[in-house]
Coordinates of C-alpha atoms and ligand atoms in Angstrom, one line a residue:
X408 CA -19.1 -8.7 -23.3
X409 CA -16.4 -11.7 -23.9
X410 CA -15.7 -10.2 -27.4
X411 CA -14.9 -7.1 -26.1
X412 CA -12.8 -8.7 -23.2
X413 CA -11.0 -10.8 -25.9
X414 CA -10.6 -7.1 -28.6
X415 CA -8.9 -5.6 -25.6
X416 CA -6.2 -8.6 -24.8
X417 CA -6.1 -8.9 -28.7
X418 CA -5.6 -5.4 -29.0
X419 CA -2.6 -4.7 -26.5
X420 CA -1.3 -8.4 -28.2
X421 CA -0.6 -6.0 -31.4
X422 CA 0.7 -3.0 -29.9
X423 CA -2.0 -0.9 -31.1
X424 CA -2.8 2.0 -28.6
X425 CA -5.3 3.5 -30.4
X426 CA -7.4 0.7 -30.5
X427 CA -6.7 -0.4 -26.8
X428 CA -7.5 3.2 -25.2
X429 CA -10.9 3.2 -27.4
X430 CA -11.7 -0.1 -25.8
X431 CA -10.6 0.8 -22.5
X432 CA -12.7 3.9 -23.0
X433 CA -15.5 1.7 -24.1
X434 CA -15.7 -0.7 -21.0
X435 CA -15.1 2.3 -18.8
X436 CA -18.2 3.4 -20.0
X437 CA -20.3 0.3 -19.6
X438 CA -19.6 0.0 -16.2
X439 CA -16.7 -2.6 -15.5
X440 CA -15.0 -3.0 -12.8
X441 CA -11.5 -1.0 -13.4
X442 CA -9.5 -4.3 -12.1
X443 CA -10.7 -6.7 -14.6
X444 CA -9.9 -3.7 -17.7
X445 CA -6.5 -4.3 -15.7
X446 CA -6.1 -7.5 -15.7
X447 CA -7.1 -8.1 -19.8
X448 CA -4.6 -5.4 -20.0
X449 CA -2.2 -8.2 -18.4
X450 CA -3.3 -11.2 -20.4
X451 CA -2.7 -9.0 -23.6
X452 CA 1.2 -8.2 -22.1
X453 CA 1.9 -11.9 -21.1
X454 CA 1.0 -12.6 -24.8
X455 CA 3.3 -9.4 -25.9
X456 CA 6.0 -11.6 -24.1
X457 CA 5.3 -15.2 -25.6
X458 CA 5.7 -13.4 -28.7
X459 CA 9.1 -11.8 -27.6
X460 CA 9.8 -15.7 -26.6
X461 CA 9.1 -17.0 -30.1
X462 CA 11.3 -14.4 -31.1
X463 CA 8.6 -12.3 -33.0
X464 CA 8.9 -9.5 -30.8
X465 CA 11.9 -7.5 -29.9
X466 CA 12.7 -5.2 -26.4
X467 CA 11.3 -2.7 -28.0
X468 CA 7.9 -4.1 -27.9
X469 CA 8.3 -5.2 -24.2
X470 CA 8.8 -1.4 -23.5
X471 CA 5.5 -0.7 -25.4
X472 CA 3.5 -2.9 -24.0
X473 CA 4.8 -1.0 -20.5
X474 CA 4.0 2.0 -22.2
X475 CA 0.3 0.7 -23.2
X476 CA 0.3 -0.3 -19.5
X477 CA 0.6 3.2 -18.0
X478 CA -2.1 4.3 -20.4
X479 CA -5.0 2.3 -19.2
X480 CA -3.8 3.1 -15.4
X481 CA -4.3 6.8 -16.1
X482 CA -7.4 6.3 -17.7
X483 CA -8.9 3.9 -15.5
X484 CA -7.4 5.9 -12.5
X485 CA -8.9 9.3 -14.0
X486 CA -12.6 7.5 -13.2
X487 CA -14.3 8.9 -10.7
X488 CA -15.1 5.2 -8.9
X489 CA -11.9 4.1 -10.2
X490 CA -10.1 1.6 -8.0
X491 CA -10.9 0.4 -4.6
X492 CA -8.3 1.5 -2.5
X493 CA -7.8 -0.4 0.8
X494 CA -5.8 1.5 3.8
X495 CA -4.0 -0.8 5.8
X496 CA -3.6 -0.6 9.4
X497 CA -0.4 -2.2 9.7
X498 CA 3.2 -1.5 7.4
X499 CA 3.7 -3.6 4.4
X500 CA 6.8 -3.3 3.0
X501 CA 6.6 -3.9 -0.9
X502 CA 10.0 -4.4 -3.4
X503 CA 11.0 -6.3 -6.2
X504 CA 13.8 -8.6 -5.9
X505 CA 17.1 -8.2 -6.4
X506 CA 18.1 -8.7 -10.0
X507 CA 14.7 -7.7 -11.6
X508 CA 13.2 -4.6 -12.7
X509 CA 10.0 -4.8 -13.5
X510 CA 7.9 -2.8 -11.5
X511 CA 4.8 -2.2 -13.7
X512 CA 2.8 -5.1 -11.5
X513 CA 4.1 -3.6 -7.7
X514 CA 3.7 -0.3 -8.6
X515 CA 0.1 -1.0 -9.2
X516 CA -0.2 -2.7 -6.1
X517 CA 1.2 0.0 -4.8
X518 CA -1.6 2.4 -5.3
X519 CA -4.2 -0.4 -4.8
X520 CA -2.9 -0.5 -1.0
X521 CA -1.9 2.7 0.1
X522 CA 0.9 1.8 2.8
X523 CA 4.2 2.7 3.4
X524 CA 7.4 0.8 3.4
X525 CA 7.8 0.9 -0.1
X526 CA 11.2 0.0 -1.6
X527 CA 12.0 0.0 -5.1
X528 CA 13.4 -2.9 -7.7
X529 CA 16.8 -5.0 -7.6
X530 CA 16.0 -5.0 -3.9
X531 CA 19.0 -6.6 -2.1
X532 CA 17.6 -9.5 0.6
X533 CA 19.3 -7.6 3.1
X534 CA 18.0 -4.4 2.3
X535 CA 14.5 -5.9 2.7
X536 CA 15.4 -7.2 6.4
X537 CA 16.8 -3.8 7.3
X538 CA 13.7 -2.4 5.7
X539 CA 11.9 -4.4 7.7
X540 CA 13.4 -3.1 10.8
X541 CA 13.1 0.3 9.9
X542 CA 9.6 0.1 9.1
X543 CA 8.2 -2.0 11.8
X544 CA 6.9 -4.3 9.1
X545 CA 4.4 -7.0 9.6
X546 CA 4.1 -7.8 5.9
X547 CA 6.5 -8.1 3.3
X548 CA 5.7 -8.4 -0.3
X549 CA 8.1 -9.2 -3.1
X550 CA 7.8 -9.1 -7.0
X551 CA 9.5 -11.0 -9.1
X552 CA 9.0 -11.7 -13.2
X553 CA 12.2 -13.5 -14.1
X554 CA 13.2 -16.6 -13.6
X555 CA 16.4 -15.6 -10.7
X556 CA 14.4 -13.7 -9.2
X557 CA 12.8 -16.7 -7.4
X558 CA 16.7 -17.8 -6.2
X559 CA 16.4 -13.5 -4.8
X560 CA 12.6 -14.3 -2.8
X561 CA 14.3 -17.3 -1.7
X562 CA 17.5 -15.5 -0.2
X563 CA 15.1 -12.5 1.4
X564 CA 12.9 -15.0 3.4
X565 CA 16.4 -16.6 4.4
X566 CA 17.5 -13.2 5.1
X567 CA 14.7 -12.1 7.4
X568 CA 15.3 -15.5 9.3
X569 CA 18.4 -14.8 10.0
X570 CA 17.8 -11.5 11.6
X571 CA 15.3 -13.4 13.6
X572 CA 12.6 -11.4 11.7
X573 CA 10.4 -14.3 10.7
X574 CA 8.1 -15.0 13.6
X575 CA 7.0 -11.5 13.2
X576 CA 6.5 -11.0 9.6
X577 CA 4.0 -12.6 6.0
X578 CA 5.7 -13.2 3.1
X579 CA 3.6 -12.6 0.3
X580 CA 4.7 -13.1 -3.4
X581 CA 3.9 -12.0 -6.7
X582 CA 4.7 -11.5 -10.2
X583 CA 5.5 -14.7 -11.5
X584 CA 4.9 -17.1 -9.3
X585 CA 3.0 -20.4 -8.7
X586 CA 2.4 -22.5 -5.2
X587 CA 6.0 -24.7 -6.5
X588 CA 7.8 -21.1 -6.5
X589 CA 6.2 -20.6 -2.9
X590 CA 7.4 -23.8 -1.7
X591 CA 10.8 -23.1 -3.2
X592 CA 10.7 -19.8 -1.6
X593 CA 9.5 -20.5 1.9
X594 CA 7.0 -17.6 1.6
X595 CA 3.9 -17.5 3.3
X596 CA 1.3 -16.8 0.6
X597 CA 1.6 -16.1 -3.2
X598 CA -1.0 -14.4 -5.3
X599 CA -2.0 -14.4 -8.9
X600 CA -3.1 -10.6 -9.5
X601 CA -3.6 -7.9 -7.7
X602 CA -7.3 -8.3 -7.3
X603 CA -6.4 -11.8 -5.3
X604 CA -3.2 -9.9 -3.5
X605 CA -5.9 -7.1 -2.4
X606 CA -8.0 -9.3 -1.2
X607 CA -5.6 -11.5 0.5
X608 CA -3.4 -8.2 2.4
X609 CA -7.5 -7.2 3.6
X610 CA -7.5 -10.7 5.5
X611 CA -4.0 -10.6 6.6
X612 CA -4.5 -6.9 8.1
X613 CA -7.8 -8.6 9.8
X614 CA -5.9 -11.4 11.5
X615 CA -3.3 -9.7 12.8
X616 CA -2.2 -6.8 14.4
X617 CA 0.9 -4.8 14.5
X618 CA 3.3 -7.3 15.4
X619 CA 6.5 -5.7 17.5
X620 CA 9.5 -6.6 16.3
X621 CA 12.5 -7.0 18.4
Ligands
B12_1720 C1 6.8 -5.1 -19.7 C2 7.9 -6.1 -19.6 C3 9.2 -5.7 -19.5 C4 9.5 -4.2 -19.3 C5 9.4 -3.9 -17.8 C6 9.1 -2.4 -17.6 C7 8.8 -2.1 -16.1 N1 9.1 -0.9 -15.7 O1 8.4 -3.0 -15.3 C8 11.0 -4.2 -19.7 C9 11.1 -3.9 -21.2 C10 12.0 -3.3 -19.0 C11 11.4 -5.7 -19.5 C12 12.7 -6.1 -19.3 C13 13.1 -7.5 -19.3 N2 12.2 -8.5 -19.4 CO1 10.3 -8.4 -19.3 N3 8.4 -8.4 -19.5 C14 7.5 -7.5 -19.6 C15 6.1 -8.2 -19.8 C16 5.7 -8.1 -21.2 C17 5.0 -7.6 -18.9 C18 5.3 -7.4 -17.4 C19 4.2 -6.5 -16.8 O2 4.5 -5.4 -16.5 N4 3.0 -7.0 -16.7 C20 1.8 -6.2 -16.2 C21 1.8 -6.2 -14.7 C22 0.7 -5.3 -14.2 O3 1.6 -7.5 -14.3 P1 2.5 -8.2 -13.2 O4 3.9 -7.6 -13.2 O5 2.4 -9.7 -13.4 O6 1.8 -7.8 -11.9 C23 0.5 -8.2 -11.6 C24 0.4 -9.4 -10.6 O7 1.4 -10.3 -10.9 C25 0.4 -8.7 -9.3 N5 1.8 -8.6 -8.6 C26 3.0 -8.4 -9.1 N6 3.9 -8.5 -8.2 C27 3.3 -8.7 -7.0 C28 3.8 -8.8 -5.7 C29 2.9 -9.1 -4.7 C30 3.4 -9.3 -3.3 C31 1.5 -9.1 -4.9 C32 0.5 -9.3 -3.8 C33 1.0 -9.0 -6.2 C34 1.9 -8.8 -7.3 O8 -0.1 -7.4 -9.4 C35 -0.1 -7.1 -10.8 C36 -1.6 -6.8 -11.2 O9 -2.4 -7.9 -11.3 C37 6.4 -9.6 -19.3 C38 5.5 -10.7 -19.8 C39 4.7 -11.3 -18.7 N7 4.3 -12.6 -18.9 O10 4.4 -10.8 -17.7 C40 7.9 -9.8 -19.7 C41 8.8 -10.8 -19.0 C42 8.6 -10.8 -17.5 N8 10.1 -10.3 -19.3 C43 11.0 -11.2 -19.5 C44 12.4 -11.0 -19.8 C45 13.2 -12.1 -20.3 C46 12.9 -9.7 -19.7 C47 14.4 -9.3 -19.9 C48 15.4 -10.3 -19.3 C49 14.6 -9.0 -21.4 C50 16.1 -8.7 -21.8 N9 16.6 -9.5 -22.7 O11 16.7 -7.8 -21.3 C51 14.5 -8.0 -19.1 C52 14.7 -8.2 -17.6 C53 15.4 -7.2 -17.0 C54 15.5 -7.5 -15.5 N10 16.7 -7.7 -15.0 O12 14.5 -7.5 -14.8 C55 10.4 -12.6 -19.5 C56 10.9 -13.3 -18.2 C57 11.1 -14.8 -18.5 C58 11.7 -15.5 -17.3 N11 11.0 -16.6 -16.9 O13 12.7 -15.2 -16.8 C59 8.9 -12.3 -19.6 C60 8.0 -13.3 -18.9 C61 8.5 -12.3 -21.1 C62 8.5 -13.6 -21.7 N12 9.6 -14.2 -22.2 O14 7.4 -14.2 -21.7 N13 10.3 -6.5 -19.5

């Protein structure tokens, strides 16, 4: 089973969709669990960008590896046990930060907790606190993949305090991030993958209730 884990990160490493839906196709089959064909997926794309890093591989390939991405969602979403979907009882409100784009990772969060308050990438701080408002949000979670957009989270949580949001509302990060980019960021939580930020949104929803906002 690890050598087929390790074909499918090597696989979406090269850029070779063939091979990678055949895989995906393969494990499908055998009965894994759809997040962990996600998350090789990942680990094949983070090496897709140490390559770009080294300079071996261009924009272009970034883009692919997006494109490789959306694949294995629709296949993996077209099974009939696909993906455990949790249904919250109270609003998240979801974004990346301002100055990134990527949106591959919330996106797929997205679906994985079907909530609404969703907002969409470059995500002004303010606009997160006004969301916030609007939405009657409890939760707020905020992607980030580049290296500002830690300086955006960090600016959103100081945003929300400012409004005297805070009290009221979790601030869970992902993307790129790591428990020194939570400190830095004065969020609540951060998470690793969606399979920890499912789990972690289940326990928050648990714990609290709708929190009124004034
Ligand atoms: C695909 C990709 C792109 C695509 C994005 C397409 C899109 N629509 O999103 C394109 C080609 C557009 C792109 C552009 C750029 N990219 Co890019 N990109 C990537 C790549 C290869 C994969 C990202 C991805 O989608 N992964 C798959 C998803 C599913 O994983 P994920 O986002 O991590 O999300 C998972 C978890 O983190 C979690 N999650 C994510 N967010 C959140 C939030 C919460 C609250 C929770 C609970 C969970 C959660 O759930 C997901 C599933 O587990 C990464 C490499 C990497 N290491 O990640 C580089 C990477 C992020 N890019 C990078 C760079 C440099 C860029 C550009 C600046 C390149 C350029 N010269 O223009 C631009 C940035 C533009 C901008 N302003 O944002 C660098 C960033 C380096 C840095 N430290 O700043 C990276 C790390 C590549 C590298 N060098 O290693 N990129």
């Amino acid at each position: 089973m690890r050598m087929v884990e390790s074909m499918l990160v090597a696989a979406v490493t090269r850029l070779d969709v063939d091979k990678v839906l055949a895989l995906a196709v393969s494990e499908i089959q055998s009965g894994k669990d759809s997040i962990e064909i996600i998350e090789e997926t990942r680990q094949g794309m983070t090496q897709v960008g140490h390559l770009y890093d080294q300079g071996k591989y261009f924009l272009a390939d970034l883009m692919m590896s997006a494109e490789i991405f959306k694949d294995v969602i629709s296949l993996v979403s077209d099974q009939a046990n696909a993906i455990a979907v949790i249904e919250p009882s109270a609003t998240i409100l979801f974004g990346t930060v301002k100055k990134d784009i990527h949106d591959i990772g919330k996106n797929l969060m997205i679906s994985l907790l079907r909530f609404n308050g969703y907002m969409g990438v470059d995500v002004a701080p303010e606009r997160f606190a006004e969301g916030c408002i609007e939405h009657r949000a409890s939760i707020v979670c905020l992607s980030g993949l580049i290296t500002q957009s830690y300086d955006s989270m960090r600016l959103t949580v100081q945003a929300l305090e400012k409004m005297g949001l805070r009290p009221g509302v979790k601030v869970v990060i992902g993307g790129l991030v790591n428990e020194q980019v939570r400190q830095y960021t004065k969020a609540d939580y951060w998470v690793k993958d969606c399979s920890e930020g499912v789990k972690l949104c289940s326990s928050l929803f648990n714990l609290k209730t709708h929190q009124e906002i004034s």
